[in-house]
PDB file of C-alpha atoms in Angstrom:
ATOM      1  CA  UNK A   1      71.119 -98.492 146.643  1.00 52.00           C
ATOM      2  CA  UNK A   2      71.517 -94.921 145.183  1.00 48.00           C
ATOM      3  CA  UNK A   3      68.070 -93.328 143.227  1.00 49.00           C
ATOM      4  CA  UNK A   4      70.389 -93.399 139.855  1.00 47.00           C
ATOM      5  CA  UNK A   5      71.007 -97.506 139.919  1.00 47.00           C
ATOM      6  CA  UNK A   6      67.552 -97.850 141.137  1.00 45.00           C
ATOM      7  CA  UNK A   7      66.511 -95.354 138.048  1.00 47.00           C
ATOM      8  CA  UNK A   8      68.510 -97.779 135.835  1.00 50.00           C
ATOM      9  CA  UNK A   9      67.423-100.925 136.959  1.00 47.00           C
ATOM     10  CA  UNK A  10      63.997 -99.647 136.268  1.00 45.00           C
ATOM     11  CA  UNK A  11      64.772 -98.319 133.176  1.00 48.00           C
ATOM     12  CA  UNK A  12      66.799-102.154 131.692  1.00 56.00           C
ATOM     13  CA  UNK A  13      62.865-104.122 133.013  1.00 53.00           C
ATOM     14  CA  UNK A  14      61.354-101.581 130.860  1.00 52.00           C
ATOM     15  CA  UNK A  15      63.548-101.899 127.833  1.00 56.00           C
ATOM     16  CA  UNK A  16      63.356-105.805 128.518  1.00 55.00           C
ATOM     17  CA  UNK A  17      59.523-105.723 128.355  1.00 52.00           C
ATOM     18  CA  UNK A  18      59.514-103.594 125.538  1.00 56.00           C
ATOM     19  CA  UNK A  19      61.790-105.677 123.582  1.00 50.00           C
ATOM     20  CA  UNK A  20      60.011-108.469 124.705  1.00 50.00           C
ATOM     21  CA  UNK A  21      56.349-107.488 123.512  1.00 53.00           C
ATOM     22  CA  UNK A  22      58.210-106.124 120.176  1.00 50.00           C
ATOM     23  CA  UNK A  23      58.953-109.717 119.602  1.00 49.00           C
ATOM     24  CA  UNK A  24      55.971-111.365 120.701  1.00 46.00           C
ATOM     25  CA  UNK A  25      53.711-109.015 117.893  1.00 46.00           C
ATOM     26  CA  UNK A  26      56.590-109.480 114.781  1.00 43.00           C
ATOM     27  CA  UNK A  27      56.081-113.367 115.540  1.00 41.00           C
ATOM     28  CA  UNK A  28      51.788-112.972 114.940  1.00 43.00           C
ATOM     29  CA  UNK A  29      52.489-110.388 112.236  1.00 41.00           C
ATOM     30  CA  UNK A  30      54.179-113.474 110.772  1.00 40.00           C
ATOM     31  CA  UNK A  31      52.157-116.366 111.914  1.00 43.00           C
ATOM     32  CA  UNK A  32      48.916-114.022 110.649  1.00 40.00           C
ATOM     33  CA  UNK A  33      51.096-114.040 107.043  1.00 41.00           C
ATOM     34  CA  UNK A  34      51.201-117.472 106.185  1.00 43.00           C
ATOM     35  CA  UNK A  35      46.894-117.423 106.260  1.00 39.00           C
ATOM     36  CA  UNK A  36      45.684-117.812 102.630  1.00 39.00           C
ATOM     37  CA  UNK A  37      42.422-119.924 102.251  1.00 35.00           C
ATOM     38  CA  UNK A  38      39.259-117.507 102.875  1.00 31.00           C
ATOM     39  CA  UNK A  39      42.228-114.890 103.764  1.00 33.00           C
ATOM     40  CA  UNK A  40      41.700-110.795 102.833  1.00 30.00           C
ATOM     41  CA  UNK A  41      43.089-109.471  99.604  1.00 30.00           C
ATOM     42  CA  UNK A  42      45.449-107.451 101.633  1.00 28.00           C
ATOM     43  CA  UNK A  43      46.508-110.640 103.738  1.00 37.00           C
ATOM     44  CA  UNK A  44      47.091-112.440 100.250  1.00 38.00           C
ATOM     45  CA  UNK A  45      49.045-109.675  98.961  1.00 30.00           C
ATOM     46  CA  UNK A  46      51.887-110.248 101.913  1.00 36.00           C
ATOM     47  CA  UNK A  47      51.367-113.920 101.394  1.00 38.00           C
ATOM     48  CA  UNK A  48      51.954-113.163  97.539  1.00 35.00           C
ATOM     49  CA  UNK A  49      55.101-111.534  98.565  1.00 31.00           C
ATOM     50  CA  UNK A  50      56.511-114.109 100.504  1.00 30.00           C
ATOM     51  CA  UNK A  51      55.752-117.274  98.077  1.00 28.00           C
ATOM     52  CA  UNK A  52      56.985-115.362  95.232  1.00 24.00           C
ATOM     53  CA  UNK A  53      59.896-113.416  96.708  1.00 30.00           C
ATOM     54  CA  UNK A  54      61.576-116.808  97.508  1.00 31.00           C
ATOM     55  CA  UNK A  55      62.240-117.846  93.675  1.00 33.00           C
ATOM     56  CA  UNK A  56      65.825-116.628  93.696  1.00 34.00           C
ATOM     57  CA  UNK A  57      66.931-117.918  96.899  1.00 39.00           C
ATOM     58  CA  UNK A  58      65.802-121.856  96.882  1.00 38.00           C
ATOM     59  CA  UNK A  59      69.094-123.897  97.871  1.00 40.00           C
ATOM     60  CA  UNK A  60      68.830-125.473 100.429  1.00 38.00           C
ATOM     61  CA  UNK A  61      71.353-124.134 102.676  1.00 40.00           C
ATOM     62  CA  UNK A  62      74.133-126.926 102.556  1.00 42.00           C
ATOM     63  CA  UNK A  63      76.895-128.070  99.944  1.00 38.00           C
ATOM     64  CA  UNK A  64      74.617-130.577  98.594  1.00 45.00           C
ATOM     65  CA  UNK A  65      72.224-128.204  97.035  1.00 65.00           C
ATOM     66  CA  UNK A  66      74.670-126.999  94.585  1.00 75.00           C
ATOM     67  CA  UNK A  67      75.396-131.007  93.714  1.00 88.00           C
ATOM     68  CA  UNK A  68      73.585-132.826  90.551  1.00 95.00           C
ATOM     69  CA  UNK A  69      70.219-132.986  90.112  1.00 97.00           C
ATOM     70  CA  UNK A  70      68.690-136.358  90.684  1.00 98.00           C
ATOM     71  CA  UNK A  71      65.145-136.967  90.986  1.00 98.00           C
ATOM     72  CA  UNK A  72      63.354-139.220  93.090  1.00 98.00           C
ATOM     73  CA  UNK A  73      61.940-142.800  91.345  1.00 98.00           C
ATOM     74  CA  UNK A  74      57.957-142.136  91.627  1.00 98.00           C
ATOM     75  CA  UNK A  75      58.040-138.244  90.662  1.00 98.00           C
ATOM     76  CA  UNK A  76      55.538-137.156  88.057  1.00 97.00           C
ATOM     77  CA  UNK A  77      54.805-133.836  86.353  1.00 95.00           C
ATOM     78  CA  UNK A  78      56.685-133.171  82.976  1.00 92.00           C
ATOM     79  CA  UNK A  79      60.374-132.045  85.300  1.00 95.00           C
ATOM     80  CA  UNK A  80      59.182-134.417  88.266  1.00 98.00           C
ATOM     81  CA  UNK A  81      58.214-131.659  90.759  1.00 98.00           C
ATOM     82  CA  UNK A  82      54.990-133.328  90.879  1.00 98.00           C
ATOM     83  CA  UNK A  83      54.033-136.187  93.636  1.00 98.00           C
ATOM     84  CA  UNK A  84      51.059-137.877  92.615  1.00 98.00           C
ATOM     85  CA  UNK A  85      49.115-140.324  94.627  1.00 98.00           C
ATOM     86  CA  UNK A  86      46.192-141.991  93.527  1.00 98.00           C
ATOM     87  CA  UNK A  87      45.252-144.202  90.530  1.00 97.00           C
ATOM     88  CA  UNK A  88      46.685-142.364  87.644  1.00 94.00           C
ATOM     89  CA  UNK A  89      43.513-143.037  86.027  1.00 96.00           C
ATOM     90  CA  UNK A  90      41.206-141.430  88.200  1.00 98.00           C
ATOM     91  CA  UNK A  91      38.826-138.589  86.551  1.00 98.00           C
ATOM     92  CA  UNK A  92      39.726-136.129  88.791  1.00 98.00           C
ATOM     93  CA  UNK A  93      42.979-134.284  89.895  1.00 98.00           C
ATOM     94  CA  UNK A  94      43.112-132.759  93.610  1.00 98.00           C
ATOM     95  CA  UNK A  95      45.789-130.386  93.697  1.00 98.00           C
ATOM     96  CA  UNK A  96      47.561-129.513  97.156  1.00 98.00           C
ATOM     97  CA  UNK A  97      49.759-126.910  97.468  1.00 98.00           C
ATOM     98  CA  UNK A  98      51.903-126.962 100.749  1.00 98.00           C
ATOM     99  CA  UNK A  99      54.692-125.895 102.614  1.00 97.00           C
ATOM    100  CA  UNK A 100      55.559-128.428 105.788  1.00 97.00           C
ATOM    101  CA  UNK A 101      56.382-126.009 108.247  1.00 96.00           C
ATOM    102  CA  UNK A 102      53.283-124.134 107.361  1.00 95.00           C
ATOM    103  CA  UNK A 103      50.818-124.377 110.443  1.00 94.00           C
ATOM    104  CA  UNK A 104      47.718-124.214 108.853  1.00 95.00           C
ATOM    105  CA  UNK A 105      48.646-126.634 106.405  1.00 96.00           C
ATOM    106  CA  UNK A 106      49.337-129.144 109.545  1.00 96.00           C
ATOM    107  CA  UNK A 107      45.918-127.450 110.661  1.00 96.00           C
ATOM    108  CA  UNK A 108      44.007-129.719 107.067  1.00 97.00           C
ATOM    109  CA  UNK A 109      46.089-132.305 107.194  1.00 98.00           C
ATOM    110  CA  UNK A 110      45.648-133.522 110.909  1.00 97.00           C
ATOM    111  CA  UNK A 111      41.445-132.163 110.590  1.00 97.00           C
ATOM    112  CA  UNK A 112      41.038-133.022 106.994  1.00 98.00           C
ATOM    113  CA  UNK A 113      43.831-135.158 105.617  1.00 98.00           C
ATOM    114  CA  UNK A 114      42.208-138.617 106.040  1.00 98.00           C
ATOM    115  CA  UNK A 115      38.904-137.851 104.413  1.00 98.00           C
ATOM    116  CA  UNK A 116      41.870-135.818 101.580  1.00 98.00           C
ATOM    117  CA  UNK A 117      42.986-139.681 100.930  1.00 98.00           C
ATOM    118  CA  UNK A 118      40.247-141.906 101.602  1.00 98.00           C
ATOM    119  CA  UNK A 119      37.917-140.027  98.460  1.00 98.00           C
ATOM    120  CA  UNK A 120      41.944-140.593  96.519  1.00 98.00           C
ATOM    121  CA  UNK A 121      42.056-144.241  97.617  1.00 98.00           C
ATOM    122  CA  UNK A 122      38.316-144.488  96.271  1.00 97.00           C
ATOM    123  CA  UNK A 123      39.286-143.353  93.240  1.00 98.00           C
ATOM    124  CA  UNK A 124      37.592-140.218  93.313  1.00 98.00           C
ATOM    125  CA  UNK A 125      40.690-138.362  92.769  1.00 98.00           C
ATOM    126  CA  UNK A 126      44.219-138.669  92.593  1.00 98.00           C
ATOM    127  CA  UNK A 127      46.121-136.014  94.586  1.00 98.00           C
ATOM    128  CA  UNK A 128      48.955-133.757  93.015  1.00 98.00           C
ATOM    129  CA  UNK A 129      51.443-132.203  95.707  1.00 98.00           C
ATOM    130  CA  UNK A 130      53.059-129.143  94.920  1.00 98.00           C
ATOM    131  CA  UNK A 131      55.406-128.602  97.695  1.00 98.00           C
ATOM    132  CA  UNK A 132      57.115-125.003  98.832  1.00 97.00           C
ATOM    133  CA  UNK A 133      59.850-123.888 100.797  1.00 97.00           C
ATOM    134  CA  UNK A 134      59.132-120.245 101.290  1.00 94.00           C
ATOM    135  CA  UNK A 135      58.889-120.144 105.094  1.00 95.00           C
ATOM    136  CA  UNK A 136      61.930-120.683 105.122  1.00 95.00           C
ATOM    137  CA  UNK A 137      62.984-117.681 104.044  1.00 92.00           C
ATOM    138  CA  UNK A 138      60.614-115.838 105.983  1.00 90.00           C
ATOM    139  CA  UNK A 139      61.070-117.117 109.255  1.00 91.00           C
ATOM    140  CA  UNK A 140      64.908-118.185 108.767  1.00 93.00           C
ATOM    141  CA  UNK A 141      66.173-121.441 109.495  1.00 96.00           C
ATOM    142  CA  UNK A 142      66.288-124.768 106.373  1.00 97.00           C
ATOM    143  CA  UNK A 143      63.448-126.471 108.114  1.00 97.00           C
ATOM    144  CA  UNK A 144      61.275-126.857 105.216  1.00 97.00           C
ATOM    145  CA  UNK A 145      63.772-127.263 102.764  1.00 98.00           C
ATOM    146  CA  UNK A 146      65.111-130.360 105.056  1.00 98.00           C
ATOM    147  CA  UNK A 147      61.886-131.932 105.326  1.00 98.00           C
ATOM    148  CA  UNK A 148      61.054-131.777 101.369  1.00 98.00           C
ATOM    149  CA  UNK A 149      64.235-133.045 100.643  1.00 98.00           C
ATOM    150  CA  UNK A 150      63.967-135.962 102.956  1.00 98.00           C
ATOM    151  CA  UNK A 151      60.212-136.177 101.514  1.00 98.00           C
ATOM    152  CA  UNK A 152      61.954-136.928  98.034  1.00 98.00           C
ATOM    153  CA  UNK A 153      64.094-139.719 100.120  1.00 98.00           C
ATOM    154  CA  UNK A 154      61.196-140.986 100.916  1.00 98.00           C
ATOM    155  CA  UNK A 155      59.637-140.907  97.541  1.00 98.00           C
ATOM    156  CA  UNK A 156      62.641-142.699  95.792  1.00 98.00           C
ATOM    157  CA  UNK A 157      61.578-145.353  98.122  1.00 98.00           C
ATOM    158  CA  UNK A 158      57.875-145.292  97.100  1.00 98.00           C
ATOM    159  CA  UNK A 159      54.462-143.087  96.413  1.00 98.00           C
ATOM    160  CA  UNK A 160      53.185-145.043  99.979  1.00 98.00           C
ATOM    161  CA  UNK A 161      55.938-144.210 101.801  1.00 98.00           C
ATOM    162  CA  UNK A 162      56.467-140.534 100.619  1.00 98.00           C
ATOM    163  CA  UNK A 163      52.481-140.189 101.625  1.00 98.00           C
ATOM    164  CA  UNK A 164      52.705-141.879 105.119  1.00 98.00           C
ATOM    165  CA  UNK A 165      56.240-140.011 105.872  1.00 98.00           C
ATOM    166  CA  UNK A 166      53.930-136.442 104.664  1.00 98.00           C
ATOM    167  CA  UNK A 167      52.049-137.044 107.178  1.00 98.00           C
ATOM    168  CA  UNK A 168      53.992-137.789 110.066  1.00 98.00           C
ATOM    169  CA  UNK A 169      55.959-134.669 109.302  1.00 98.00           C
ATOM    170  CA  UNK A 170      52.761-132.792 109.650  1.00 98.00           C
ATOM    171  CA  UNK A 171      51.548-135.094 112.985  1.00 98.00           C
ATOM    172  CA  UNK A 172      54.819-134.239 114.605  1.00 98.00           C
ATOM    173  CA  UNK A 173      55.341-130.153 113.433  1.00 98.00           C
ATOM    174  CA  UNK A 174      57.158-128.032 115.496  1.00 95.00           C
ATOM    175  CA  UNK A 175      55.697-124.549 116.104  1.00 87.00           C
ATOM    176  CA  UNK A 176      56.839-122.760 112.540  1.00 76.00           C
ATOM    177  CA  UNK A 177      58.914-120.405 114.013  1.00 80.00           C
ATOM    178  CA  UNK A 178      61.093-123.466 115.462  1.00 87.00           C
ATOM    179  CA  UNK A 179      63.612-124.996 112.708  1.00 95.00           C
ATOM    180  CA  UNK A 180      63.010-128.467 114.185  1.00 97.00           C
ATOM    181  CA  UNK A 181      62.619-129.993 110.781  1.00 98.00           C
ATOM    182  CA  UNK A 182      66.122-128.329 110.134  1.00 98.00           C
ATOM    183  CA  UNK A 183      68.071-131.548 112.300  1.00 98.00           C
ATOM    184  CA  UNK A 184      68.072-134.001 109.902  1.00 98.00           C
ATOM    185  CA  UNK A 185      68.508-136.749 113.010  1.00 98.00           C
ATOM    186  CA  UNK A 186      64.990-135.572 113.757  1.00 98.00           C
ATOM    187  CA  UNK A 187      64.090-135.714 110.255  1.00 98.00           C
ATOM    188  CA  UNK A 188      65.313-139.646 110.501  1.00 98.00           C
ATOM    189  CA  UNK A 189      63.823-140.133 114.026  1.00 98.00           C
ATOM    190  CA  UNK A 190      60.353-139.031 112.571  1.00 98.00           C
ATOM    191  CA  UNK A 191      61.251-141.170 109.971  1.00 98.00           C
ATOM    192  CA  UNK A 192      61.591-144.443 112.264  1.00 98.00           C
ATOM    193  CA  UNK A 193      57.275-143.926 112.790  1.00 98.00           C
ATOM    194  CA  UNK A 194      57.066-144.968 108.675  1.00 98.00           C
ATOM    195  CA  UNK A 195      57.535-148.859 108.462  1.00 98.00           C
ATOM    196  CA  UNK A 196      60.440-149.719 105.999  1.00 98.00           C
ATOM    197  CA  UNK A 197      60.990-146.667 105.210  1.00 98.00           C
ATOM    198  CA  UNK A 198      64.166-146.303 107.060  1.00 98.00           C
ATOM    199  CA  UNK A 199      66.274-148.420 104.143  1.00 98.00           C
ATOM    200  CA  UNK A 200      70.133-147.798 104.185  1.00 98.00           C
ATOM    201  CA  UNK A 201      69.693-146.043 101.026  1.00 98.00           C
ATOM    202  CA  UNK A 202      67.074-143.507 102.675  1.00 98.00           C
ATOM    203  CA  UNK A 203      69.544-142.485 105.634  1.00 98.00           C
ATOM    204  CA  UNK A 204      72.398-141.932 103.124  1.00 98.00           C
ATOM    205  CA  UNK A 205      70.457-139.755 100.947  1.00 98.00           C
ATOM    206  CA  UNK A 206      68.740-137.755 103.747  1.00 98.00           C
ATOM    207  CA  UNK A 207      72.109-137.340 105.440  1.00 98.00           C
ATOM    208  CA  UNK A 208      73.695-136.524 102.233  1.00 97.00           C
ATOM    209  CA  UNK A 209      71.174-134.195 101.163  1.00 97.00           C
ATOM    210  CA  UNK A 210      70.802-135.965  97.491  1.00 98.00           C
ATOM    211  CA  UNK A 211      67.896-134.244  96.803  1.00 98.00           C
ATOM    212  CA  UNK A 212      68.577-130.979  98.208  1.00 98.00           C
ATOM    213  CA  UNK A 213      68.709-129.841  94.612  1.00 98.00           C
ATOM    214  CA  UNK A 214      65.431-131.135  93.832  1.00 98.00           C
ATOM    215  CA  UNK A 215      63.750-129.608  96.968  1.00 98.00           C
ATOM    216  CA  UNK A 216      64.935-126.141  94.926  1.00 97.00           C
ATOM    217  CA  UNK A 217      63.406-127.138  91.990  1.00 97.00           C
ATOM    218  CA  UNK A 218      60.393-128.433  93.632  1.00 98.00           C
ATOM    219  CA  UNK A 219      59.703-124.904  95.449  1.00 97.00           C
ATOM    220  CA  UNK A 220      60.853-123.157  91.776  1.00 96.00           C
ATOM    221  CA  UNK A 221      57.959-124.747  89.992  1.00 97.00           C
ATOM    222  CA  UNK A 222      55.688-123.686  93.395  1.00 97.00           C
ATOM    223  CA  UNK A 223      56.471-119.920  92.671  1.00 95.00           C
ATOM    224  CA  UNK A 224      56.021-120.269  89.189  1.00 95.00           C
ATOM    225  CA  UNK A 225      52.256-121.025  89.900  1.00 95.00           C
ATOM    226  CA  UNK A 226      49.585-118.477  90.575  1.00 93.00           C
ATOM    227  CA  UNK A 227      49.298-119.946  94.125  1.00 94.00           C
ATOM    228  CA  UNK A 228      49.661-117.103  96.583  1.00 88.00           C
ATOM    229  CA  UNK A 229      50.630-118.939 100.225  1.00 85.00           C
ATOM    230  CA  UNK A 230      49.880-122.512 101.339  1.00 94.00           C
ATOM    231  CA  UNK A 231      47.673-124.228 102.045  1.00 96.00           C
ATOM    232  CA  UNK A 232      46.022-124.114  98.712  1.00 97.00           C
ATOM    233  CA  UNK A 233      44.119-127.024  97.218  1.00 98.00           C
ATOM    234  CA  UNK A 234      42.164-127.442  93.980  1.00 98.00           C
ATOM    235  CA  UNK A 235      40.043-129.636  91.968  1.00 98.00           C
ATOM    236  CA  UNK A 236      39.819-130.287  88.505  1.00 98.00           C
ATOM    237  CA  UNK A 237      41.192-126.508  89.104  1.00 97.00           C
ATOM    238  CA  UNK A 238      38.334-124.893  91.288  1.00 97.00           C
ATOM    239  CA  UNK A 239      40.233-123.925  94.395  1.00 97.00           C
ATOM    240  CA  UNK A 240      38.122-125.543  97.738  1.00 97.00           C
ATOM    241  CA  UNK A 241      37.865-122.672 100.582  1.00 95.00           C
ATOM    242  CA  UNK A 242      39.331-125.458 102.902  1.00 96.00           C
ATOM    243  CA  UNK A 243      40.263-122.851 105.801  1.00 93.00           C
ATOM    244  CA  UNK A 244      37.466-120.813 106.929  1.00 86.00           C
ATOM    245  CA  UNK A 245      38.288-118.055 109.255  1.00 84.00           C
ATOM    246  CA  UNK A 246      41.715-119.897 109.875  1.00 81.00           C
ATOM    247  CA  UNK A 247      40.499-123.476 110.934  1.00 91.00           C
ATOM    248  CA  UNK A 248      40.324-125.869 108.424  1.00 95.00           C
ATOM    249  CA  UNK A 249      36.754-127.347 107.621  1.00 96.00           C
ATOM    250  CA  UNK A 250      35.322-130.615 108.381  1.00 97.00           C
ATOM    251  CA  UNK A 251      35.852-133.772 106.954  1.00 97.00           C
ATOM    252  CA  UNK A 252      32.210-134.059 106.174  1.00 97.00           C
ATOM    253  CA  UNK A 253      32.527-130.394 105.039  1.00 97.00           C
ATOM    254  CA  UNK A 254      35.538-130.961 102.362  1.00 98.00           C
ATOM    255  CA  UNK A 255      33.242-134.125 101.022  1.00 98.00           C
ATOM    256  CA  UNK A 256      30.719-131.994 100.383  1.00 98.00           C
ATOM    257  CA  UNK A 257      32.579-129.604  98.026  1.00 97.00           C
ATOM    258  CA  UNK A 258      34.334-132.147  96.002  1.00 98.00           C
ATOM    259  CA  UNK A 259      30.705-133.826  95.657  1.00 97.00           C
ATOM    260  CA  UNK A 260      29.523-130.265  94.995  1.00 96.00           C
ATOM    261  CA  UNK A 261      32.161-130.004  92.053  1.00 96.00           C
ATOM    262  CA  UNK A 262      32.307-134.057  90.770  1.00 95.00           C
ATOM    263  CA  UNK A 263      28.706-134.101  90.603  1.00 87.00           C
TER     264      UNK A 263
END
């Protein structure tokens, strides 16, 4: 082999590893992005511009998202953006602001989420979910956009089954940068774990996308809020620091602070 294909053979591995590590620090750039609880002003600034910058872009990425608007049966909120669960009654509000492809929002829900719904089921609280869609658009793909449409499927079908679907969607996420959720025959295959959820008219209307349009108008009402990335949760308006250094806290922890703030 002559010194000049050697030379260039060299010179492609080193182009290939360059390209290579390139890739591998743009994907933590972005991963380190979607951190907001406990996060650096400068950290929340970049999450900022992500949540915010997706308010012109929402649709979700097929025909049906330019279709009619029809909101799920079981939506609250004064446009039904809003999924409550909880007695309606209860005399506090937890509010949860999340996107489902967000990884540290799968981090609190599969550390945190059961003690998150056993102080809701006791009446402590009732839980509002504000749902987003902004990842996205910053990591490409309709994954979350899929998923919170299917969500509001699963809503039309009940609060119960919207909240047990939630979290099987967060048991079962891919790594964010994957567009798993994006396959809606995955969507419906996660959907199979939820008992009775899987109704004729909950496969049509994932398949057909029927509230596509809603999803949009779901993540609309998420950048209208002052919440700068996900996850973000509140009560009675306090915001909870429920990630500390990146890992969410405790279940004994998170009871703590809403005993802290109840009284």
């Amino acid at each position: 082999m002559s010194n000049t294909r050697k030379t260039d053979k060299k010179t492609s591995a080193t182009e290939r590893m360059r390209v290579a590590r390139a890739q591998a620090e743009r994907s933590d750039r972005i991963r380190r992005r979607v951190v907001v609880g406990g996060a650096s002003v400068a950290v929340l600034a970049l999450a900022a511009g992500v949540a915010f910058a997706v308010g012109g872009s929402s649709g979700s990425g097929s025909n049906a998202a330019n279709g009619p608007l029809v909101v799920p049966a079981n939506a609250s909120g004064t446009d039904g953006t809003v999924i409550t669960y909880g007695r309606a009654d209860a005399p506090h509000t937890l509010e949860v602001y999340e996107d489902f492809r967000c990884p540290f929002c799968e981090q609190l829900e599969t550390t945190t989420g059961k003690a998150i719904q056993q102080l809701a089921d006791d009446g402590t609280y009732k839980v509002e979910y504000h749902l987003a869609t902004f990842l996205d658009n910053n990591l490409g793909g309709k994954g979350s956009r899929t998923a919170l449409a299917a969500a509001g499927a699963a809503l039309n079908e009940g609060v119960d089954k919207f909240k047990a679907f939630h979290d099987v969607l967060y048991a079962n996420q891919p790594d964010e940068r994957s567009d798993a959720f994006g396959d809606v025959n995955h969507i419906l295959d996660l959907a199979g774990q939820v008992p009775g959820l899987k109704t004729d008219g909950f496969v049509k209307a994932v398949q057909d996308g029927t509230y596509a349009p809603w999803a949009a108008k779901v993540n609309e009402e998420f950048n209208k809020s002052d919440v700068t990335g996900t996850p973000t949760v509140k009560l009675d308006g306090k915001k909870l620091d429920v990630l500390t250094n990146g890992k969410a806290v405790a279940p004994e922890q998170f009871t703590a602070m809403v005993k802290q703030v109840t009284g």
